[in-house]
XYZ file of C-alpha atoms in Angstrom:
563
model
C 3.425 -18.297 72.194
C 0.901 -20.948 71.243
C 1.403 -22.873 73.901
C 1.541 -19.929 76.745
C -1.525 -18.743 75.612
C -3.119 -22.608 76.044
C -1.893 -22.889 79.386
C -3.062 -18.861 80.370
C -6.540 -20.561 79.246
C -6.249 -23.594 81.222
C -4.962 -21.520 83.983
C -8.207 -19.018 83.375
C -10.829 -22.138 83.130
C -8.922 -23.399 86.872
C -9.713 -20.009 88.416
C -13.850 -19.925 87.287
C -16.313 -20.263 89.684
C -17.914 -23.692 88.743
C -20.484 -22.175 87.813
C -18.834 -20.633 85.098
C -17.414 -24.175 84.074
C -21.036 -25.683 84.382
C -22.153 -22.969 81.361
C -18.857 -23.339 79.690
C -19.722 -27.100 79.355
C -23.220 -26.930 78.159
C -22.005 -24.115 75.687
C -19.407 -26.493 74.136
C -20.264 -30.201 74.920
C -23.767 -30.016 75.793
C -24.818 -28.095 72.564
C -22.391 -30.457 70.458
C -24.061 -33.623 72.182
C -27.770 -32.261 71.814
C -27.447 -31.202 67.922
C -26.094 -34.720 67.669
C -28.573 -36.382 69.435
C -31.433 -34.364 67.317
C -30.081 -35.974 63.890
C -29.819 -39.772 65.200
C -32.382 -40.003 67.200
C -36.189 -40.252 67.047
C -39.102 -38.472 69.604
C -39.205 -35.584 71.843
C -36.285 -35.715 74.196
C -33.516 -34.755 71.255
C -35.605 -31.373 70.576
C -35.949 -30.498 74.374
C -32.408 -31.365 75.121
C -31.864 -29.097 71.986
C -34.259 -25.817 73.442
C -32.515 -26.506 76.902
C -28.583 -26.261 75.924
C -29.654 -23.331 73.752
C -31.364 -21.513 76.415
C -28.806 -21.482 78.951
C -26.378 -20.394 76.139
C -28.102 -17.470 75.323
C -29.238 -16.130 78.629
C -25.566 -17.099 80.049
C -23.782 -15.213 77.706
C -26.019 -12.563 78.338
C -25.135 -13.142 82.508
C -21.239 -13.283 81.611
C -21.057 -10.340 79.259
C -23.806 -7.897 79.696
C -25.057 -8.594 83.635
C -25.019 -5.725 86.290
C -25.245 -8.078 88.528
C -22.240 -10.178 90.464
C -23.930 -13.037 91.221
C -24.856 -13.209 87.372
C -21.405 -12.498 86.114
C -19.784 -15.132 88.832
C -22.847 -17.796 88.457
C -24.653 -17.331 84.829
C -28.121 -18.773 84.416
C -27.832 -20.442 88.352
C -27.409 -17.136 89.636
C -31.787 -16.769 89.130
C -32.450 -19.431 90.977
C -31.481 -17.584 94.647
C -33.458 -14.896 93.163
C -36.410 -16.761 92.821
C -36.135 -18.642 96.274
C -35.370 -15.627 97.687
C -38.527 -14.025 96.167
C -41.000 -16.815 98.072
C -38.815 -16.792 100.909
C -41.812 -14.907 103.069
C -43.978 -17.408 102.173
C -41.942 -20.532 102.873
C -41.096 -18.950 105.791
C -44.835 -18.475 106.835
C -45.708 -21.856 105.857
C -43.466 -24.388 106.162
C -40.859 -23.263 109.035
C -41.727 -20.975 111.477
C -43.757 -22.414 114.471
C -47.742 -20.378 115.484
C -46.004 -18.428 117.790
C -42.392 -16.793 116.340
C -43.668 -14.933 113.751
C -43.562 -10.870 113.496
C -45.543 -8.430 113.501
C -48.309 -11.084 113.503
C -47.313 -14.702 114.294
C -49.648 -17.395 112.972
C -51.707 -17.723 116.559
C -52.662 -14.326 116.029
C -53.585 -14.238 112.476
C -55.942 -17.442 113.076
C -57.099 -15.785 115.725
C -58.542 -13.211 113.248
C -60.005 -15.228 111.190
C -61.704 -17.828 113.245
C -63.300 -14.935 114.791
C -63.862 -12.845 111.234
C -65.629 -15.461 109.942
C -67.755 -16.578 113.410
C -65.938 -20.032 113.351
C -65.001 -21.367 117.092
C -61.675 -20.083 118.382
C -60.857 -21.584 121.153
C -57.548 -23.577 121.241
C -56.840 -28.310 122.245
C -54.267 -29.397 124.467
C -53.567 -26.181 126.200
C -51.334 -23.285 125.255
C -48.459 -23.304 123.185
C -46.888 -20.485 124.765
C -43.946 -20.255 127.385
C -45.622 -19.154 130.558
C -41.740 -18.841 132.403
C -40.699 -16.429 129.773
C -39.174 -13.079 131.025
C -41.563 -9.903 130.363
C -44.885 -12.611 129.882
C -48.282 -10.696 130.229
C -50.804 -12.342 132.311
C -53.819 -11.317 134.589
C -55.131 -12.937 137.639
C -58.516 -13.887 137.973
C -61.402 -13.509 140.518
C -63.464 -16.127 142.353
C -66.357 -13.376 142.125
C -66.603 -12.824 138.140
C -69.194 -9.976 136.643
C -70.564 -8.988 133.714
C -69.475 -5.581 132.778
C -72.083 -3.318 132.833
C -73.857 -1.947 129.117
C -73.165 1.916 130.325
C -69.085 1.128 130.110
C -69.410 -0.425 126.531
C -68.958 3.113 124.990
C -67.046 6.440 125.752
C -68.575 9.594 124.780
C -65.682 11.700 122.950
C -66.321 15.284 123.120
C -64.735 17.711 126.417
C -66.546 20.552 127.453
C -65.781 22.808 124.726
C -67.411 20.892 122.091
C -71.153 20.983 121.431
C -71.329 17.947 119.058
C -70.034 14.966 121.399
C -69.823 11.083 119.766
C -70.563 7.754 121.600
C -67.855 5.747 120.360
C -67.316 2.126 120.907
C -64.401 0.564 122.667
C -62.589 -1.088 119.806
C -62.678 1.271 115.711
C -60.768 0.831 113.023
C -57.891 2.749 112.665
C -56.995 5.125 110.040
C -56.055 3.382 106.681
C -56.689 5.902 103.673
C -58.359 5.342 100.234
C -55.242 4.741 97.821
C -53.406 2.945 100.012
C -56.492 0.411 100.556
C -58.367 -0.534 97.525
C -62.106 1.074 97.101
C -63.209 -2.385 97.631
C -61.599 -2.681 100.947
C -62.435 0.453 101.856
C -65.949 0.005 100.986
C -66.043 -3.814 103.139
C -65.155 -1.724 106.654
C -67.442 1.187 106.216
C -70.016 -1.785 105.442
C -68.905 -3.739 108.414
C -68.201 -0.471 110.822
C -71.826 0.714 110.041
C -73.231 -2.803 110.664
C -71.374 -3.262 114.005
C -72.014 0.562 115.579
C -68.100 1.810 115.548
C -66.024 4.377 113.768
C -63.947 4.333 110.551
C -60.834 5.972 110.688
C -60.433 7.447 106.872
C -56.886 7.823 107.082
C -55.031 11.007 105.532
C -55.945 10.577 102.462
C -59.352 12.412 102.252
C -63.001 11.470 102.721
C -63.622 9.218 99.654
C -66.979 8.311 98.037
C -66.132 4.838 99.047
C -66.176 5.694 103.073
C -69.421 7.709 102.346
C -71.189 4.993 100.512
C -72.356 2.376 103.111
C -73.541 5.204 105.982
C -70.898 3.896 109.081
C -69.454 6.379 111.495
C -66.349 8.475 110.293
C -63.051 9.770 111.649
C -61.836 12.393 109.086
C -57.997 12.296 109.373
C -56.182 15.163 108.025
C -53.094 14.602 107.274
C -49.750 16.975 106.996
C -50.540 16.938 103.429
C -54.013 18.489 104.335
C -55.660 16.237 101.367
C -59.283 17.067 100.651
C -59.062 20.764 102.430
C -56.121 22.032 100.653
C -55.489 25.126 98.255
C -52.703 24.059 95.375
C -50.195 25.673 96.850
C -50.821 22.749 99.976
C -51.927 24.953 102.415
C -55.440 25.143 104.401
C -59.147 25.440 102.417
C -61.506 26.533 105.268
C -64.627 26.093 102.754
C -63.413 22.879 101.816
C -62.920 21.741 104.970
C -66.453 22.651 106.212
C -68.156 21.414 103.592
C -66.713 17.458 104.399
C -66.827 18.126 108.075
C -70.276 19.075 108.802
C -71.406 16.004 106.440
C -73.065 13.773 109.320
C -71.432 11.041 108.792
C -68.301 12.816 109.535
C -68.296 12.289 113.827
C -64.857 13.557 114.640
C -61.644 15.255 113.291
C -58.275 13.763 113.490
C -55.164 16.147 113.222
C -52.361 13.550 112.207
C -48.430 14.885 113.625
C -46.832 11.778 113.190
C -47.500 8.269 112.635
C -46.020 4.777 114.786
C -44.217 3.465 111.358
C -42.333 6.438 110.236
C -42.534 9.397 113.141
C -41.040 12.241 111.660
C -40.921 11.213 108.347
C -44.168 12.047 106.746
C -45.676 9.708 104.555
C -45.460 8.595 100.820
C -47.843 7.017 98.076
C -46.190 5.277 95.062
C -47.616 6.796 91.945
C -48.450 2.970 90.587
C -51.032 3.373 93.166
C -52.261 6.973 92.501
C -55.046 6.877 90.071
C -57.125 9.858 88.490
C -59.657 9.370 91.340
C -57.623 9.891 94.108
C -55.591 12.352 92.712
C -58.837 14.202 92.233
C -59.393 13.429 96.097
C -56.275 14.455 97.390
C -55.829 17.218 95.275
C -52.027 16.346 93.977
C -50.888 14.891 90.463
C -50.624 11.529 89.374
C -46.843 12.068 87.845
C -45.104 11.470 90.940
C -45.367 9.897 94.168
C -47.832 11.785 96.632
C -45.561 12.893 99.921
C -47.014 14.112 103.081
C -44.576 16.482 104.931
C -43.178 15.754 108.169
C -44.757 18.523 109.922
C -47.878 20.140 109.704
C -48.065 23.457 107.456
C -50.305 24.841 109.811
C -49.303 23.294 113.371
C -45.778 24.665 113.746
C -46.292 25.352 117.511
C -48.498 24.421 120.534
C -50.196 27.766 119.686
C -50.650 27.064 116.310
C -52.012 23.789 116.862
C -54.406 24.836 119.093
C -55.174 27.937 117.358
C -55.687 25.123 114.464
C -58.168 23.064 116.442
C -60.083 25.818 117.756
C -60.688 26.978 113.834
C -61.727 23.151 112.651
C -64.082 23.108 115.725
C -65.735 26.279 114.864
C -65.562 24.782 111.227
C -67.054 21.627 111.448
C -69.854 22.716 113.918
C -68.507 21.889 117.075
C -67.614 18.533 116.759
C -64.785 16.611 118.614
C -61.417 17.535 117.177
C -58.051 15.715 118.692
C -54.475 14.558 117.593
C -52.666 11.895 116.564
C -49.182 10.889 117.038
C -46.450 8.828 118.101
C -44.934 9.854 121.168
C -41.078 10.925 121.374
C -39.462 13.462 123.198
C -41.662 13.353 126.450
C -40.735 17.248 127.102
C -42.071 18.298 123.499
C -46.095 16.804 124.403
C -45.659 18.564 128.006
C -45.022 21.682 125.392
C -48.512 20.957 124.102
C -49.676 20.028 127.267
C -48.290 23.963 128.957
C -50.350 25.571 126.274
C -53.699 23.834 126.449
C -53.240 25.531 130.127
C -52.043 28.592 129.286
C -54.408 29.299 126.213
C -57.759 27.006 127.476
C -58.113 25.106 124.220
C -58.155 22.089 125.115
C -58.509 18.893 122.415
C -61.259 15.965 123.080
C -59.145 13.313 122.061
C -55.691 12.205 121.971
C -54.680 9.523 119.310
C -51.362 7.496 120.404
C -49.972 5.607 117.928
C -47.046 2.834 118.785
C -43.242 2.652 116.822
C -44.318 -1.229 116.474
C -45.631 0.240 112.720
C -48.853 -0.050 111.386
C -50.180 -0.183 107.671
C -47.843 2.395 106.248
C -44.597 1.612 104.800
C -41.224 2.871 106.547
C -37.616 3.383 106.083
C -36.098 0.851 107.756
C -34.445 2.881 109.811
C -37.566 4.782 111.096
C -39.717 2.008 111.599
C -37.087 0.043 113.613
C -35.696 2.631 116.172
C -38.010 5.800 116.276
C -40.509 6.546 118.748
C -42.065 5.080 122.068
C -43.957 1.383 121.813
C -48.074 2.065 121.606
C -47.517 0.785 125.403
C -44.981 3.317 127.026
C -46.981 6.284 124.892
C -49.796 5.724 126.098
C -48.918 5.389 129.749
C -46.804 8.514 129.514
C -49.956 10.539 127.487
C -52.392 9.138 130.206
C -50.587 10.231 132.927
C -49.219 13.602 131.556
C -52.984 14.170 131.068
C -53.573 13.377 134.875
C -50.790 15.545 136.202
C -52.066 18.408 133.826
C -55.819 18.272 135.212
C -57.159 17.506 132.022
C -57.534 14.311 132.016
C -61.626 14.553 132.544
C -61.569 16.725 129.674
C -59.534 14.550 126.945
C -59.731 10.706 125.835
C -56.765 8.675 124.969
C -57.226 6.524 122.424
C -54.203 3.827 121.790
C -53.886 2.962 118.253
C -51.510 -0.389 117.758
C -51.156 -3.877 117.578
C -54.728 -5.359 118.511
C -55.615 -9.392 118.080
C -56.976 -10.009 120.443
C -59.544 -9.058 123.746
C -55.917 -9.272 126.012
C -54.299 -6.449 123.917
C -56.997 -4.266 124.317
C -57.208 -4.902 127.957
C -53.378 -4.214 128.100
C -53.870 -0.671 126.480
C -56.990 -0.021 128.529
C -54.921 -1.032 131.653
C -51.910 2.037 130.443
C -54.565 4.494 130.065
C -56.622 4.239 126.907
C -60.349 5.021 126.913
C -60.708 3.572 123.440
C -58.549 1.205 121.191
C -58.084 1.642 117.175
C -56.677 -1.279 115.178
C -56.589 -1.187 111.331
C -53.766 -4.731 110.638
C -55.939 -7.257 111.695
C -59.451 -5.246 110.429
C -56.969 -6.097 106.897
C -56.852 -9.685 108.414
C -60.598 -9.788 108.593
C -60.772 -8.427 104.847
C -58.608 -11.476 103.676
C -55.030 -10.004 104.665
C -52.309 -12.869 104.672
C -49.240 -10.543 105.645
C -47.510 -11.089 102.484
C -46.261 -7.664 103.882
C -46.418 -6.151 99.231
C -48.523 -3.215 100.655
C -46.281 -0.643 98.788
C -46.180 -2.272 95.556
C -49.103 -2.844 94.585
C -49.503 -6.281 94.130
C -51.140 -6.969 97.024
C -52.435 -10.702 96.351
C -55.560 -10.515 98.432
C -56.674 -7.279 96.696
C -56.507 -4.891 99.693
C -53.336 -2.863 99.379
C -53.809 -2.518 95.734
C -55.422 -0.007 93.163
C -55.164 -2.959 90.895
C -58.796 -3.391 90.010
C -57.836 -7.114 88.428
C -56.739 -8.053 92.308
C -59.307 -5.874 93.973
C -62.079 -7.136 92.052
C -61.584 -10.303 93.944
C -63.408 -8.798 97.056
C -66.866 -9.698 97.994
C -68.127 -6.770 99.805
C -70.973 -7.760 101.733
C -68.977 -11.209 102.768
C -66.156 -9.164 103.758
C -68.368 -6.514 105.515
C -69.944 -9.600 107.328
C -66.366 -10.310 108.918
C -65.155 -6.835 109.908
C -68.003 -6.885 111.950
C -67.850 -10.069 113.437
C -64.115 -9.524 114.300
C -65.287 -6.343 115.989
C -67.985 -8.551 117.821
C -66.343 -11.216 119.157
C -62.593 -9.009 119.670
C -64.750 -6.539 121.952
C -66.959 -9.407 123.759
C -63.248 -11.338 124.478
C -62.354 -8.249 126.239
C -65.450 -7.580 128.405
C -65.372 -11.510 129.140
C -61.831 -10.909 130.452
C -62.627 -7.943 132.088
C -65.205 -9.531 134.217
C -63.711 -12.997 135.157
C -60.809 -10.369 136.801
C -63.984 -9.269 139.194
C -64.570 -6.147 137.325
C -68.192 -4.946 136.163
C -66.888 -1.677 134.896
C -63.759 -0.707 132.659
C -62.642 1.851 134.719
C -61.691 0.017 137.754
C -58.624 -1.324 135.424
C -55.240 -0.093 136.153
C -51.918 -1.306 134.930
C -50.735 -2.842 138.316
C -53.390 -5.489 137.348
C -50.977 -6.499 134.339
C -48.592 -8.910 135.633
C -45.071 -9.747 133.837
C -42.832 -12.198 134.466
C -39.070 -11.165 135.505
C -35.828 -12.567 134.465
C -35.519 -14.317 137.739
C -39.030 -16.422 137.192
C -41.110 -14.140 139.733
C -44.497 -12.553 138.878
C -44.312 -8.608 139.583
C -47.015 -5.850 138.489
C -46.150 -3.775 135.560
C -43.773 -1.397 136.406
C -42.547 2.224 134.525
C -39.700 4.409 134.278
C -41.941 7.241 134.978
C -44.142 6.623 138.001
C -47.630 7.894 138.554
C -49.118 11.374 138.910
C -51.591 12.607 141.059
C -54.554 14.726 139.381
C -52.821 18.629 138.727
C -49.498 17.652 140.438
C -47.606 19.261 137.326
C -48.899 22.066 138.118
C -47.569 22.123 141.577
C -44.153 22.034 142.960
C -44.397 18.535 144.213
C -42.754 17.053 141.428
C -39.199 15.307 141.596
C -37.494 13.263 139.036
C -37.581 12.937 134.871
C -41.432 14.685 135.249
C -39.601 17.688 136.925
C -36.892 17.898 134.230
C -39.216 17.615 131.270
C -41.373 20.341 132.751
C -38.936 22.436 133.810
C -37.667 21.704 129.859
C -41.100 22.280 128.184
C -42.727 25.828 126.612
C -45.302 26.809 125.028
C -43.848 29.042 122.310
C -42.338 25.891 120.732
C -42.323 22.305 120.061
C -38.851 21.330 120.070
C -36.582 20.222 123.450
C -33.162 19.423 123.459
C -33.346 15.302 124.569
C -30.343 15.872 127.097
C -31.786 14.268 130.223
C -30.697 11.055 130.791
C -33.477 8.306 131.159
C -32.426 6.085 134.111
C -34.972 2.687 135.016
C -36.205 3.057 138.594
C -35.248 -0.913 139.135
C -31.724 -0.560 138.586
C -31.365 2.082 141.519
C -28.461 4.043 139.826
C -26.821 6.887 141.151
C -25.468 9.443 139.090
C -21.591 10.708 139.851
C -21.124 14.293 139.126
């Protein structure tokens, strides 16, 4: 029996990971040799070796016996070193291996871009451009041998369609909406500052006008949310009187009615209770005990009628100021819904806010942020154009609210339709943002996704103010330069057949959709053919939901359909 049981051991210690036989090792021979060590031997070494072997005893035992974990069981003590490379793996990643152009969402190119210009420091680039001219689907403009300046009178947009009696001059480039709680009051405080200073809007995000976005005077957006924070009852549904008193404050410019948003359309939105302090919990109106969710529709918006119906009451509300939408575009059939009963009912919105699946600020289920929703791009074509074909485009801006670096990615929304660009990433970026991408657990190590007041503390807000507006300065005088070296004095005359792309093949071909143009009220006529004739023909008033049935087929590919 004796000697079974040694070779079943033997047999055992063969079959361990080595690992396993490492710790076995140090248990046995390395505490034997350490202890021995300590007794015959003189100076430091002895007692460390002694505090080592113990260590990885203790906390290897622990791994073998007690552990959850596989890797611990199968690799005691070593098993926390892959969890602590994998912990800075972001960071190496960032900056030691990947090159200034690979990274996502923002590669390094883009981020310096940001803060060269943030902090007024020269930005142009030596030696030429490190990007890949030849590859398929590359952006690029051609240029004029007759450059202009763009003239003052197309720096701004007034916002406001003929139903409103309060209309705002809004700059080309805002930042877009980021709320109090999910940005630290510090941060919050630095853009008002630096929107103020520069003559452009604030976007206050869902989360509720905050004393922070009141404190420094700039230009509001008031976003309400699905969770209707700061103009809701406790049972989460509307508060005219609340509403009214934050809406007619005059800082207060517009009204934002948030449907969905580009990172997690049809989700609704959540904030961790770590970040939810007795402040905003006062602000939003919701307790601090669990995480604050936003529903995924709108209590009060669950039809184009009630929408409108909804817009026509904050209007009257707020004193007549501009009241729009924001969303992310999906179904195109369901916006056409929207679109049917701003005809049918004459309540029409003054702005339109598209946001892009790319993702914003807000964190996402993978799953929704990855494969929900059009790009910022393709939703804002489709919204422009819809707009066109429904005759009210004259009456409605389109603002495009996505990925913005730099003056070519505002041009490139401006070419698809926008009238006016929001970006709120790289307005982080000008805060002190690195895209250590810990927004949702609050240990943001810049201090600006954080209600961590030792991390948030670290913001200077007048510096930081300083550098949202200079970002907004030189971003917006990029995209005017571009603008007029194409031989264009006004930003009007830019259309998206001015965006070139290159093909697989290597050729240069104007930007091209799956959805072609519309001429001004041509939905409403019986001259339409194709997907814009199914989606009509699909949309209604009474509701917001289509069945997505029609098959989406790429005009290039010329493919007929066998019935």
């Amino acid at each position: 029996m004796g000697l079974n049981k040694q070779i079943r051991n033997i047999v055992g210690y063969l079959k361990m990971t080595s690992a396993q036989k490492f710790y076995w090792q140090v248990l046995t021979l390395g505490n034997i040799s350490s202890f021995t060590l300590l007794y015959t031997i003189a100076g430091w070494f002895p007692g460390f070796l002694v505090f080592f072997t113990l260590t990885y005893s203790i906390v290897g035992a622990y791994d073998l016996t007690l552990s959850k974990h596989t890797l611990n069981r199968l690799y005691p003590v070593l098993a926390y070193f892959r969890y602590f490379f994998e912990s800075i793996r972001t960071e190496v990643q960032q900056y030691f291996i990947a090159n200034n152009t690979e990274e996502m969402p923002f590669n390094r190119e883009q981020r310096d871009l940001v803060y060269r210009r943030a902090k007024s420091v020269t930005d142009t680039i030596p030696f030429g451009t490190q990007r890949d001219l030849m590859q398929t689907n590359y952006q690029s403009i051609w240029h004029s041998l007759a450059p202009k300046t763009i003239k003052d009178e197309s720096k701004h947009v007034t916002v406001g369609g003929r139903q409103c009696s309060k209309p705002y001059k809004a700059s080309r480039l805002n930042i877009s909406a980021m709320s109090y709680g999910s940005l630290s009051a510090e941060a919050i405080e630095a853009m008002n500052l630096g929107a103020g200073a520069g003559g452009f809007y604030h976007n206050t995000g869902e989360g509720g006008v905050s004393s922070y976005h009141l404190k420094h005077g700039g230009d509001l957006v008031w976003q309400i949310g699905t969770g209707l924070f700061g103009c809701r009852n406790e049972d989460g549904r509307f508060n005219p009187v609340m509403f009214a008193k934050t809406a007619q404050l005059a800082q207060v410019k517009m009204i934002e009615i948030k449907l969905s948003q580009g990172a997690k359309p049809g989700h609704g939105g959540v904030l961790p209770k770590a970040k939810i302090t007795d402040e905003i919990a006062q602000i939003r109106g919701v307790s601090k005990e669990e995480d604050c969710v936003s529903p995924a529709i709108n209590p009060e918006c669950n039809s184009p009628f009630e929408l409108l119906s909804f817009v026509s009451q904050l209007r009257e509300l707020s004193g007549g100021k501009p009241i729009g939408i924001k969303l992310c575009v999906g179904n195109p059939a369901e916006f056409l819904c929207l679109g049917k009963a701003m005809l049918e009912s004459n309540i029409y919105l003054d702005f339109i806010t598209v946001d892009g699946a790319e993702g914003g600020t807000g964190a996402a289920p993978v799953e929704f942020s990855n494969r929900l929703g059009m790009t910022c791009l393709e939703g804002t074509y489709f919204v422009h154009q819809a707009l066109v074909g429904l005759g009210l485009r004259k009456h409605i801006r389109v603002i495009s609210a996505g990925k913005t670096a730099s003056g070519f990615d505002m041009l490139n929304k401006v070419a698809f339709g926008a009238d006016i660009v929001n970006a709120a990433r790289t307005f982080m970026m000008s805060l002190g943002c690195i895209q250590s991408r810990q927004c949702d657990t609050n240990m943001c190590p810049t201090g600006v996704a954080t209600q961590d007041k030792n991390r948030s503390k670290a913001i200077d807000i007048e510096v930081k103010g300083k550098r949202v507006t200079s970002f907004h300065h030189h971003t917006l005088n990029s995209f005017f330069e571009l603008l007029g070296s194409m031989g264009l004095d006004d930003v009007s005359q830019l259309t998206y057949n001015m965006i070139k792309r290159r093909t697989p093949n290597g050729m240069l071909e104007s930007n091209t959709h799956t959805v072609p143009e519309l001429n001004d009220s041509q939905l409403t006529q019986d001259n339409i053919t194709g997907m814009w004739l199914t989606w009509w023909n699909q949309a209604s008033s009474d509701t917001f939901y289509v069945n997505d049935i029609a098959p989406l087929v790429p005009p290039e590919l010329a493919v007929k359909q066998i019935f």
